[in-house]
Coordinates of C-alpha atoms in Angstrom, one line a residue:
X1 CA -4.1 3.4 -10.9
X2 CA -4.7 7.1 -11.2
X3 CA -7.4 6.8 -8.5
X4 CA -5.1 5.1 -6.2
X5 CA -2.4 7.7 -6.7
X6 CA -5.0 10.5 -6.2
X7 CA -6.0 8.8 -2.9
X8 CA -2.5 9.4 -1.5
X9 CA -3.0 13.1 -1.7
X10 CA -6.3 12.9 0.1
X11 CA -6.5 13.7 3.8
X12 CA -9.8 11.8 4.5
X13 CA -8.2 8.4 5.2
X14 CA -8.1 7.2 1.6
X15 CA -4.5 5.9 2.1
X16 CA -5.8 3.8 5.0
X17 CA -8.6 2.3 2.7
X18 CA -6.1 1.5 -0.1
X19 CA -3.6 -0.1 2.3
X20 CA -6.4 -2.0 4.1
X21 CA -7.4 -3.5 0.8
X22 CA -3.8 -4.4 -0.1
X23 CA -3.0 -5.9 3.3
X24 CA -4.5 -9.4 2.6
X25 CA -2.7 -9.5 -0.7
X26 CA 0.7 -9.4 1.1
X27 CA -0.2 -12.6 3.0
X28 CA -1.2 -14.6 -0.1
X29 CA 0.7 -17.8 -0.8
X30 CA 0.8 -16.9 -4.5
X31 CA 4.0 -14.9 -5.2
X32 CA 2.5 -13.2 -8.3
X33 CA -0.3 -11.7 -6.1
X34 CA 2.2 -10.4 -3.5
X35 CA 4.4 -9.0 -6.3
X36 CA 1.6 -7.1 -7.8
X37 CA 0.6 -5.7 -4.4
X38 CA 4.1 -4.6 -3.9
X39 CA 4.1 -2.9 -7.3
X40 CA 1.0 -1.0 -6.3
X41 CA 2.6 0.1 -3.0
X42 CA 5.8 1.1 -4.8
X43 CA 3.8 3.2 -7.2
X44 CA 1.9 4.9 -4.4
X45 CA 5.2 5.8 -2.8
X46 CA 6.9 6.8 -6.0
X47 CA 4.1 8.7 -7.8
X48 CA 1.8 9.7 -5.0
X49 CA 2.1 11.8 -1.9
X50 CA 5.2 10.1 -0.5
X51 CA 5.0 11.7 3.0
X52 CA 1.3 10.6 3.5
X53 CA 2.0 7.0 2.4
X54 CA 5.2 6.6 4.4
X55 CA 3.6 8.2 7.5
X56 CA 0.7 5.8 7.3
X57 CA 2.9 2.8 6.7
X58 CA 5.1 3.6 9.6
X59 CA 2.2 3.8 12.0
X60 CA 0.3 0.8 10.8
X61 CA 0.7 -3.0 10.7
X62 CA 0.4 -3.3 6.9
X63 CA 4.0 -4.3 6.3
X64 CA 4.5 -6.4 9.4
X65 CA 4.6 -9.7 7.6
X66 CA 4.6 -12.8 9.8
X67 CA 4.3 -16.5 9.2

């Protein structure tokens, strides 16, 4: 988890890479998988560089969940 939090402080697109890896997890039919992905995202926002994470999330399609 420390590596993921450290990635939020990076300016080289590491937040994009982490969110890109998490995106398929949000569309899983298994609620446990989705819940764990949301915990990782919450930890990134809470313990990482909040501005970097929120800026990326606001400009991307990661949280646009559709059926």
